[in-house]
Tab-separated table of C-alpha atoms and ligand atoms in Angstrom:
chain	number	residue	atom	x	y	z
A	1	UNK	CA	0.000	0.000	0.000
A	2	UNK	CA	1.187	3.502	-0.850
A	3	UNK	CA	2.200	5.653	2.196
A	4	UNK	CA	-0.731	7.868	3.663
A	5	UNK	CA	0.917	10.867	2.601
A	6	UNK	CA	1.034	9.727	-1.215
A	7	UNK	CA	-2.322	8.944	-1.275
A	8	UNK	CA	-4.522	11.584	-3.304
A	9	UNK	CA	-7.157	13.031	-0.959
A	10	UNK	CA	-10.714	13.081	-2.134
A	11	UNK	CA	-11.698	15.785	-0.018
A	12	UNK	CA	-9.729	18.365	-1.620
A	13	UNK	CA	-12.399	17.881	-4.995
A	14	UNK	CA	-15.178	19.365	-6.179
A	15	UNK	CA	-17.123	17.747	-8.715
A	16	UNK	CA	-14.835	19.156	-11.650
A	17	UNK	CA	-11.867	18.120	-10.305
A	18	UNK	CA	-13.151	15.037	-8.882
A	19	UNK	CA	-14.611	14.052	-12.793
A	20	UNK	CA	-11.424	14.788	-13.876
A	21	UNK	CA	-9.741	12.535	-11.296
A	22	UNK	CA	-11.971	9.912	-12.050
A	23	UNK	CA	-11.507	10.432	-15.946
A	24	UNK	CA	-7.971	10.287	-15.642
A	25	UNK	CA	-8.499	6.721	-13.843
A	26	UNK	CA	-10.635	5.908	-17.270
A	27	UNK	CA	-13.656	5.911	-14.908
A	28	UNK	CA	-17.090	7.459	-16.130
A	29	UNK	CA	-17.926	10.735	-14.651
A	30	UNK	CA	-21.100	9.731	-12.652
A	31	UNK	CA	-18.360	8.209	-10.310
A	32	UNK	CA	-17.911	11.795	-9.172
A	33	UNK	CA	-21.440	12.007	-7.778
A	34	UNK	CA	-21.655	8.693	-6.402
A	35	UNK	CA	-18.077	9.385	-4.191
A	36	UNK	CA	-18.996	13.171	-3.510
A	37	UNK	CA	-22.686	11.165	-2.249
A	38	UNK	CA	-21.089	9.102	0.028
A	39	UNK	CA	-18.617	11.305	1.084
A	40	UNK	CA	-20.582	14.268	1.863
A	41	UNK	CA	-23.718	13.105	2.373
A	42	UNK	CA	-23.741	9.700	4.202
A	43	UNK	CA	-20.097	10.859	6.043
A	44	UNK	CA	-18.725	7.424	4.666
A	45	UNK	CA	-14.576	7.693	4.645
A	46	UNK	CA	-13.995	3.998	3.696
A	47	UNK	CA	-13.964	3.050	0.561
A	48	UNK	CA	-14.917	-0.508	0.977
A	49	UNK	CA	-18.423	0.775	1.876
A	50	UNK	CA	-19.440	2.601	-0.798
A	51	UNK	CA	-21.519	-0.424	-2.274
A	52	UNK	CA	-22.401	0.944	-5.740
A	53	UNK	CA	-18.947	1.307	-6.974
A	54	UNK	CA	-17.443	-1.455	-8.470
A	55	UNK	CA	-15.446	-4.231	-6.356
A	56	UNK	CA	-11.849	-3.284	-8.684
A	57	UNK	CA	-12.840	0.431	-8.153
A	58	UNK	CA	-12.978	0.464	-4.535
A	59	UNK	CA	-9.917	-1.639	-4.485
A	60	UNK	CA	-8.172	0.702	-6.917
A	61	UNK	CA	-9.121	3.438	-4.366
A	62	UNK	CA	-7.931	2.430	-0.913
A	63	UNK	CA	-5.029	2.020	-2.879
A	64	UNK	CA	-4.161	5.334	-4.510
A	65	UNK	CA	-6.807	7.792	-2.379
A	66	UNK	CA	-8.077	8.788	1.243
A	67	UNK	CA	-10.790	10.564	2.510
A	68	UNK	CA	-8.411	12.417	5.447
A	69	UNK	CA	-10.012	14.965	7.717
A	70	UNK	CA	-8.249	17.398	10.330
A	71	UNK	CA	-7.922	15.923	13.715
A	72	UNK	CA	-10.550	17.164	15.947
A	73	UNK	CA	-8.147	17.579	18.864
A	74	UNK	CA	-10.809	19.667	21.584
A	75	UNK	CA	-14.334	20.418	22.043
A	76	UNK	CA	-15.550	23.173	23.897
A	77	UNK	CA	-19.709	24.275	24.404
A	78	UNK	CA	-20.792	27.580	25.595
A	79	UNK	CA	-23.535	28.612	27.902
A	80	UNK	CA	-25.439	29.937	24.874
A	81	UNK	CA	-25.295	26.562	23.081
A	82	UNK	CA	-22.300	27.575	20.797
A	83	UNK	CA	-19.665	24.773	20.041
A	84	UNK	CA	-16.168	25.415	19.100
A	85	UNK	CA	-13.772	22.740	17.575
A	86	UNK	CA	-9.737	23.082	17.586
A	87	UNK	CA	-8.712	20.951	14.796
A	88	UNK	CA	-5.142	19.631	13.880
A	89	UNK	CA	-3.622	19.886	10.318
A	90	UNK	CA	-0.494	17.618	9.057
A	91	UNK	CA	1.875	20.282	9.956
A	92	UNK	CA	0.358	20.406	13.301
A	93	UNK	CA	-1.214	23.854	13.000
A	94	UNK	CA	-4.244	24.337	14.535
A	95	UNK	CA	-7.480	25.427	13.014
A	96	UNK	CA	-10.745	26.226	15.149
A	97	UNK	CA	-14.157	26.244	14.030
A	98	UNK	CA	-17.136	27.435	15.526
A	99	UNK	CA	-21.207	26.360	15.363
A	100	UNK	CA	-23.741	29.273	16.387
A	101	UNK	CA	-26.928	27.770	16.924
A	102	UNK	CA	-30.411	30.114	16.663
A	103	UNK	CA	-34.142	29.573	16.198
A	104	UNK	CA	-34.506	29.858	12.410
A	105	UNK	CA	-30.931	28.115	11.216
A	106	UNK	CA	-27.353	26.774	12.538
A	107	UNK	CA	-24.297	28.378	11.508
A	108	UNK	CA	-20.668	27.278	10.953
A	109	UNK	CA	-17.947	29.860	10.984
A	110	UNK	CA	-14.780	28.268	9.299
A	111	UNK	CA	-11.306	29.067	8.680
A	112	UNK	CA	-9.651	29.419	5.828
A	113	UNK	CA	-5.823	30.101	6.307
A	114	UNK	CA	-3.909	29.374	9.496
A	115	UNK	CA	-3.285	32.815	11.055
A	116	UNK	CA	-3.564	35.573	8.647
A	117	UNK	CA	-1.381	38.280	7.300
A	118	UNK	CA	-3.946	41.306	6.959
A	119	UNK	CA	-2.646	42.841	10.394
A	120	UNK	CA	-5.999	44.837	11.174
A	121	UNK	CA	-5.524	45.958	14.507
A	122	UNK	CA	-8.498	45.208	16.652
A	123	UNK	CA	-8.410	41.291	15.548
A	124	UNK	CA	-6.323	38.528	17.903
A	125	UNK	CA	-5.974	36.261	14.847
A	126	UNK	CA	-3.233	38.916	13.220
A	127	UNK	CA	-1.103	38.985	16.312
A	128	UNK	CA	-0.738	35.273	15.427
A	129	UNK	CA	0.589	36.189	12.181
A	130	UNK	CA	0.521	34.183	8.777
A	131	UNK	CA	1.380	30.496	8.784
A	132	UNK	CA	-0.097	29.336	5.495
A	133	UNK	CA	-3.309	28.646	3.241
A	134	UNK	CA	-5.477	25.713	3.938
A	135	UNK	CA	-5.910	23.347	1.415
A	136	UNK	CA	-9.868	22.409	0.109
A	137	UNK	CA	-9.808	19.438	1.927
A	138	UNK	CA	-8.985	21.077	5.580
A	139	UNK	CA	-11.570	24.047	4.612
A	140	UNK	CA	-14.246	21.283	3.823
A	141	UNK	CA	-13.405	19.341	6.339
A	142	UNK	CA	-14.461	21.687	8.672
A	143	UNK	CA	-18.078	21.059	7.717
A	144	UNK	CA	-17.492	17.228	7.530
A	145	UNK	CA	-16.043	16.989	11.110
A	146	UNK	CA	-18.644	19.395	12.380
A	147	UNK	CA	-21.301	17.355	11.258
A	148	UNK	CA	-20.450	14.538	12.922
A	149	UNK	CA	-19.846	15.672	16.127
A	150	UNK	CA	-23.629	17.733	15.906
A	151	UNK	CA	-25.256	14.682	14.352
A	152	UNK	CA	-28.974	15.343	13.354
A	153	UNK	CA	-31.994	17.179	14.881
A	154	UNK	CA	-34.126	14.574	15.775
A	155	UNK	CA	-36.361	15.611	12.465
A	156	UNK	CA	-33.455	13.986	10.812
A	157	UNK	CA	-32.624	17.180	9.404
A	158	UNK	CA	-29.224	19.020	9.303
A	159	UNK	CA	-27.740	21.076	11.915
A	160	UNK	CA	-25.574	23.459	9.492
A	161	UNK	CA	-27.642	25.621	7.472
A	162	UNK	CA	-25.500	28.508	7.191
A	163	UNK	CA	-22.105	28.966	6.508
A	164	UNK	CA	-19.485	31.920	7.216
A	165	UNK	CA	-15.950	32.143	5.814
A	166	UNK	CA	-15.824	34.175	9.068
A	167	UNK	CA	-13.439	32.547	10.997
A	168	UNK	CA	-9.281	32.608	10.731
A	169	UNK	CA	-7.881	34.133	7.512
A	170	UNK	CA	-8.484	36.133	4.626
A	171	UNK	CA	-10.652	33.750	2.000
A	172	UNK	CA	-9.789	36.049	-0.953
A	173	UNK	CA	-5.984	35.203	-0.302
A	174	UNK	CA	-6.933	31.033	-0.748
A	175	UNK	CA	-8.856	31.869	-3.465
A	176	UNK	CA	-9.005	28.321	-5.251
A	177	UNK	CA	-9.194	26.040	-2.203
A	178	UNK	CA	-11.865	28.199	-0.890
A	179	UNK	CA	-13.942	28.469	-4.017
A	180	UNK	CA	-13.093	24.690	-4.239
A	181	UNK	CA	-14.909	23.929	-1.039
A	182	UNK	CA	-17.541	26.344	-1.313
A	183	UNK	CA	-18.722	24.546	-5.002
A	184	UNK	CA	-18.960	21.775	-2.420
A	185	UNK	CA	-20.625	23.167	-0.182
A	186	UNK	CA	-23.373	24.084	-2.897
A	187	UNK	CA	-23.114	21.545	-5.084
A	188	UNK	CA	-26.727	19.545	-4.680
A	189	UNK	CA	-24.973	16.012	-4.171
A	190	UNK	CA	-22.542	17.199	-1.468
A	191	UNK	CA	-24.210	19.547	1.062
A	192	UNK	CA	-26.726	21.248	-1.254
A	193	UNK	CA	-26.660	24.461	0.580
A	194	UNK	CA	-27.973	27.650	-1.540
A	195	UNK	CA	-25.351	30.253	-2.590
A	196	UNK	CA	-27.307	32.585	-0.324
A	197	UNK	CA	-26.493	30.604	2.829
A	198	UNK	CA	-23.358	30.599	2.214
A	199	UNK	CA	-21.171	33.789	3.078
A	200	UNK	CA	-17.483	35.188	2.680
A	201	UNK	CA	-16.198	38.029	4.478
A	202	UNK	CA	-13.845	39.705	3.291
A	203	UNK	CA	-11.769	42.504	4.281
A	204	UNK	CA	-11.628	44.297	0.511
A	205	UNK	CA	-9.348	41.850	-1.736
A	206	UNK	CA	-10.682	44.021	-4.688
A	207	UNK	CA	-9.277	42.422	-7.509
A	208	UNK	CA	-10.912	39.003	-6.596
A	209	UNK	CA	-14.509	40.040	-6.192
A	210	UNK	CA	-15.738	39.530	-10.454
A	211	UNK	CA	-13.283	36.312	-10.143
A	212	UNK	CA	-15.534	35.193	-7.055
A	213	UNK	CA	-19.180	36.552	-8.572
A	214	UNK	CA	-17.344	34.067	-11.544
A	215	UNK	CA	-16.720	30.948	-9.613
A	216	UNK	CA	-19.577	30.995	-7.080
A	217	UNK	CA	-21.444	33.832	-6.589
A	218	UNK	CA	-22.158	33.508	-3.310
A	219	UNK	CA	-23.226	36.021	-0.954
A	220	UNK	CA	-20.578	38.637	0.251
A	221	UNK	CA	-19.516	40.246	3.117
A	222	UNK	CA	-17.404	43.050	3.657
A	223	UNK	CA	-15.514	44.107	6.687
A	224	UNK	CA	-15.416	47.845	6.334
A	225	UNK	CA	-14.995	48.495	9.764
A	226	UNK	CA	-14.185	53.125	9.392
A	227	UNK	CA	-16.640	55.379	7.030
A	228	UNK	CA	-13.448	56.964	5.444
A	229	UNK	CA	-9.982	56.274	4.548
A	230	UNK	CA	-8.066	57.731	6.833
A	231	UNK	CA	-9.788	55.854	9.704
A	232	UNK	CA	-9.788	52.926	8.139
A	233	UNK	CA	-6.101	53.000	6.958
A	234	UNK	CA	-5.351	52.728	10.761
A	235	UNK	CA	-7.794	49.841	11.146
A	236	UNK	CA	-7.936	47.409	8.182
A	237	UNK	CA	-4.408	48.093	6.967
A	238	UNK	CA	-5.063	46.590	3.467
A	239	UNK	CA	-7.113	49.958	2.355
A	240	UNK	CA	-4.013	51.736	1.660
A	241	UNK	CA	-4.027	49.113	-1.122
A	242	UNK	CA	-7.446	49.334	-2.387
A	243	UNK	CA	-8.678	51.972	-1.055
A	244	UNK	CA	-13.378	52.627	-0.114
A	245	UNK	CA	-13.673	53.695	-3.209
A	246	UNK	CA	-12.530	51.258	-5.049
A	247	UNK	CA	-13.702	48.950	-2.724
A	248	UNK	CA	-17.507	49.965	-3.148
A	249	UNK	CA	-17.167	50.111	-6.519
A	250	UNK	CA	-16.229	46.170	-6.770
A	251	UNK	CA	-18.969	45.456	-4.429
A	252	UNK	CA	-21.809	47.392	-6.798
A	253	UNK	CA	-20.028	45.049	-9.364
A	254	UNK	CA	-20.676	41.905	-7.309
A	255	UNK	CA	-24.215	42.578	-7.079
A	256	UNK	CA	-24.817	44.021	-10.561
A	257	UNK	CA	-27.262	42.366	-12.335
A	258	UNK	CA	-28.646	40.201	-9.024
A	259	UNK	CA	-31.908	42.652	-7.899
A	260	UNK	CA	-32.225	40.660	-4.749
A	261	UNK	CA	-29.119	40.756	-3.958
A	262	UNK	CA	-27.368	42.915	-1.217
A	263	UNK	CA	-23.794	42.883	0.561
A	264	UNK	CA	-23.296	43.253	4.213
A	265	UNK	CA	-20.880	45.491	5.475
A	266	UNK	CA	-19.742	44.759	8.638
A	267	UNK	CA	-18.849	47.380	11.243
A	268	UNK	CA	-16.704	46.872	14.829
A	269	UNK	CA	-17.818	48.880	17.293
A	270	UNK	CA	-14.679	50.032	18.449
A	271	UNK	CA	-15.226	52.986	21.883
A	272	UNK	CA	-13.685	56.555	21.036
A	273	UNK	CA	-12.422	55.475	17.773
A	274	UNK	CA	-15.398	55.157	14.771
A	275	UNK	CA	-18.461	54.833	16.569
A	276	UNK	CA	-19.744	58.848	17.359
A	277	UNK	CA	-23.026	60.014	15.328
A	278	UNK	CA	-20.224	61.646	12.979
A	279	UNK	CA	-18.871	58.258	11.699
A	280	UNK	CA	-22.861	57.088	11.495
A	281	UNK	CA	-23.621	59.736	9.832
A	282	UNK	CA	-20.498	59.262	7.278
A	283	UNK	CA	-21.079	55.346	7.007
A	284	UNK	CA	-24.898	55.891	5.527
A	285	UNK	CA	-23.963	58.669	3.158
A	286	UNK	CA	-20.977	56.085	1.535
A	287	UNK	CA	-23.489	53.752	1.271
A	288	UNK	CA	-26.112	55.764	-0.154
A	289	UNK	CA	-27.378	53.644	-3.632
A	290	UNK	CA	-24.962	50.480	-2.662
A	291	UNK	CA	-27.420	47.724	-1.854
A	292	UNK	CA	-26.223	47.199	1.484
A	293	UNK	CA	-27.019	45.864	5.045
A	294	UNK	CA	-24.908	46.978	7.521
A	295	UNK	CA	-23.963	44.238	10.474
A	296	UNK	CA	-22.634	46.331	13.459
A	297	UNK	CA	-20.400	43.772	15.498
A	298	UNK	CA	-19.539	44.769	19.381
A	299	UNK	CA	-15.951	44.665	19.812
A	300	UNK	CA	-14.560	41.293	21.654
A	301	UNK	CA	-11.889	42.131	23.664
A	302	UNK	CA	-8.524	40.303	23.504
A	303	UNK	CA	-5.269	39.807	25.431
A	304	UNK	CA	-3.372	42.925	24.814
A	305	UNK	CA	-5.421	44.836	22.939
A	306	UNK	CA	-5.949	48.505	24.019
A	307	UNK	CA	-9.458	48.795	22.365
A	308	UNK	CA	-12.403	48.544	24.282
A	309	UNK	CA	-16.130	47.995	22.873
A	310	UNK	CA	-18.491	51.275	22.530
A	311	UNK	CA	-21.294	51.215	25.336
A	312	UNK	CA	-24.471	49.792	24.621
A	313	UNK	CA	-26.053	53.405	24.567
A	314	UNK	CA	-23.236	54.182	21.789
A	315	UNK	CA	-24.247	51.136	19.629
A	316	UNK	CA	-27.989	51.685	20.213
A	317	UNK	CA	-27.717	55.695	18.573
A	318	UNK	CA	-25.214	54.665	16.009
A	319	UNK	CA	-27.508	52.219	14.804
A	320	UNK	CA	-30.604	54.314	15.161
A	321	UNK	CA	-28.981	56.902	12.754
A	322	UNK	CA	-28.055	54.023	10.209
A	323	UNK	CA	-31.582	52.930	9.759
A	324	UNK	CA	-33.087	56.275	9.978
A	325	UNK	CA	-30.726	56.813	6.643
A	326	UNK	CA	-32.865	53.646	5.309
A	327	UNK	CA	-30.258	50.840	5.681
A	328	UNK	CA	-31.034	47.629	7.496
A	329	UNK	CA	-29.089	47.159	10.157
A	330	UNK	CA	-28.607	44.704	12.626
A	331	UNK	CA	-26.282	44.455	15.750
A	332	UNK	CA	-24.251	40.649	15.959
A	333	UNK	CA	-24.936	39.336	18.862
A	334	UNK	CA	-21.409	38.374	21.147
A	335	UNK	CA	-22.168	34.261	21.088
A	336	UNK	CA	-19.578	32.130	22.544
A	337	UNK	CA	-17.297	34.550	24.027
A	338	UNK	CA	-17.121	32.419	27.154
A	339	UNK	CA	-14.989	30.099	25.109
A	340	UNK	CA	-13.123	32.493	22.988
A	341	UNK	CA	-15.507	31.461	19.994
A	342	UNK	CA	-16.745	35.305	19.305
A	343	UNK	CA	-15.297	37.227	15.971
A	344	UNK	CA	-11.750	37.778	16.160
A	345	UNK	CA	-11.143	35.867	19.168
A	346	UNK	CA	-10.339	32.487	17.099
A	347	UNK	CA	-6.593	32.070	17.551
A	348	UNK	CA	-6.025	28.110	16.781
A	349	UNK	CA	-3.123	27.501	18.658
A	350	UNK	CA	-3.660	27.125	22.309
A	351	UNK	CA	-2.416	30.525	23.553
A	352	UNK	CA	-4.139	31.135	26.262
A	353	UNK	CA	-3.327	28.227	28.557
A	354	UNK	CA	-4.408	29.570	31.943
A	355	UNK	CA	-7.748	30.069	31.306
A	356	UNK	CA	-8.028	26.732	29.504
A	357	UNK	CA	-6.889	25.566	31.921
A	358	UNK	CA	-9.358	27.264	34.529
A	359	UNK	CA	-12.514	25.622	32.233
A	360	UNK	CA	-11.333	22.498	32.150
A	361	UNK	CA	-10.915	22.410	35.997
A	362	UNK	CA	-14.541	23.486	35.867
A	363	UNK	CA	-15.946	20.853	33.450
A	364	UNK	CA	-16.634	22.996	30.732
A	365	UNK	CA	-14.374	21.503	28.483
A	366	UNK	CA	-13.848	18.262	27.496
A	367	UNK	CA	-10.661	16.315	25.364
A	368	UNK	CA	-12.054	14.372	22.282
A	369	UNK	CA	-8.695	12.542	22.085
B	401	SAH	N1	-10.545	38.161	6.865
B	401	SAH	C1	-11.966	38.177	6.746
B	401	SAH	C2	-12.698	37.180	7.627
B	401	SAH	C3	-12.283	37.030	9.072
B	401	SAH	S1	-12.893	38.058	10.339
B	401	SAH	C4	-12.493	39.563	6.974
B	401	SAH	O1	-11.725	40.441	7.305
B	401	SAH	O2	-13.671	39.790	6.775
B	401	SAH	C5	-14.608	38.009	10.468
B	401	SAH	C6	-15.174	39.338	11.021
B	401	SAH	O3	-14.853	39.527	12.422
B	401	SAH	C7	-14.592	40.504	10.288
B	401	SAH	O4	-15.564	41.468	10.007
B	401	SAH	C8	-13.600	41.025	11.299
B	401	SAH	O5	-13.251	42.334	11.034
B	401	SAH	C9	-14.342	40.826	12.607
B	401	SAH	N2	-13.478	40.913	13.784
B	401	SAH	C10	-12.175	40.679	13.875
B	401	SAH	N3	-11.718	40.870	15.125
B	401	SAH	C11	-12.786	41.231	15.861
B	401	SAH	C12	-12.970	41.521	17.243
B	401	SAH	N4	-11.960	41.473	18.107
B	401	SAH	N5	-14.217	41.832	17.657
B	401	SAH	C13	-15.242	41.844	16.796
B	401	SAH	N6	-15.131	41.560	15.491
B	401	SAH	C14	-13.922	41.263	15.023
């Protein structure tokens, strides 16, 4: 048998590339659908089991391929029902990944480098700084491994209805692996989810947005985080690069053409630094005619960090002015910050050992393996 390492994983296809693998093994291309089937729909990893291949086929595969997932190293639940995974890659990076339950839907926030090089200064994961991009398999793996762990609602119906590229990374910077698992993650015989469910966020990668409305046009969100330039040079260092302009101007593209269609922009609420009336004020004017919702986020505070969140009462007029001005806007709720889970508190590595630590004296955490 070939060496695990050797062995071409299946996870990192889509249905192209998985036709094309299966092609190339002078297979017909309906052997794409039934693998990405039992795969990504029944959560079957060994090839022996997947009954309507042939016996030489499934032979032929254990030989040359794998299904291989991250390592789900730790589990940790929140008071408000949120779960967070830390996974393990080959290199033995970790990734985490996070499940937000609500009423109406279940959401997965996943990674999508480990660490990330943007440097915006009010988010933990850039103090990690840039390790490298994940491949499709360890994106889509995220959803694989979460799914197992949530299992079913007793309806037999799926947990994960939602998806966010909102976790570690910039997605636009792993721009094939991530459009790679996200044709997964709508293609109808792997998790069938609709384009709309499934969201990037972005921090303004400008020249990517017409490749993405190309490859998936899924929905988009944009962390925009200052109404002007100056502010948000400080903030999301990347504008000096492509600056709000330029930056609204590829969203309006995104959306061209798509009526129904809106982006969010999302907003930090960052005390003292772009939450007065001013900057609300300033934020609906630039979005004046962009078809936009705006997503105000309350800041979640960090080792080290010298920002603190606005005050409730700040948020609450700030987002009274915004939808006066006619834009829908809605503030994120903080879930999971009891377990580090909330935006910009994912991390991967273990950093923070003492308060690990702490929870798993108090039974809040448990080790998977
Ligand atoms: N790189 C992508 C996706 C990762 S961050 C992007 O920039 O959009 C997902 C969202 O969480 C972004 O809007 C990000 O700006 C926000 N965020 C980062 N750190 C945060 C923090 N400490 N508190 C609240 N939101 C934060």
């Amino acid at each position: 048998m070939n060496p695990v390492a050797d062995k071409t994983n299946l996870l990192d296809f889509d249905r192209q590339a998985m036709e094309a693998f299966f092609s190339g093994l002078g297979e017909k291309s309906f052997r794409a659908t039934q693998v990405l089937q039992w795969v990504h729909q029944r959560g079957v990893d060994d090839f022996a089991a997947m009954s309507n291949l042939s016996k030489e086929l499934r032979a032929r595969l254990q030989e040359t391929a794998q299904i291989r997932l991250p390592e789900l190293v730790m589990e940790q639940g929140s008071r408000d029902g949120t779960r967070k995974w830390l996974l393990k890659l080959d290199s033995g990076n970790c990734i985490e990944t996070v499940f937000i339950p609500e009423a109406d839907r279940g959401t997965l926030c996943i990674s999508s480098q480990v660490g990330c090089s943007l440097n915006c200064t009010f988010c933990s994961t850039a103090q990690q700084g840039f390790n490298r991009n994940l491949t499709a398999a360890e994106i889509i793996g995220q959803l694989l491994v979460a799914y197992r762990a949530l299992g079913d609602t007793p309806k037999g119906e799926r947990r994960i209805s939602n998806v966010v590229l909102m976790g570690m990374g910039e997605p636009l910077l792993n721009f094939d692996n991530v459009v790679r698992a996200m044709n997964i993650m709508t293609d109808d015989f792997a998790y069938g989810l609709s384009k709309r469910r499934v969201t990037l966020s972005t921090a303004g990668v400008v020249p990517m947005f017409d490749r993405l409305r190309e490859a998936n046009h899924v929905s988009l969100a944009v962390s925009l985080h200052a109404p002007n330039d100056e502010l948000r040079d400080q903030l999301v260092p990347l504008n000096k690069k492509y600056p709000i302009a330029e930056l609204l101007a590829a969203c309006r593209r995104y959306v061209d053409g798509a009526p129904h269609r809106k982006i969010t922009f999302e907003y930090v609420m960052l005390d003292g630094v772009n939450d007065s009336p001013a900057h609300a004020r300033e934020l609906a004017g630039l979005l004046e005619g962009v078809p936009a919702k705006v997503n105000l986020i309350p800041f979640n505070p960090f080792p080290n960090t010298s920002y603190v969140c606005s005050r409730p009462a700040a948020i609450a007029e700030f987002r009274r002015i915004v939808t006066h001005a006619g834009l829908v806007t809605v503030t994120r709720k903080t879930r999971g910050d009891d377990i580090d889970a909330a935006c910009g508190q994912l991390v991967g590595k273990v950093m923070d050992r003492t308060r690990r630590s702490q929870r798993l004296a108090v039974g809040q955490e448990r080790m998977v393996r």
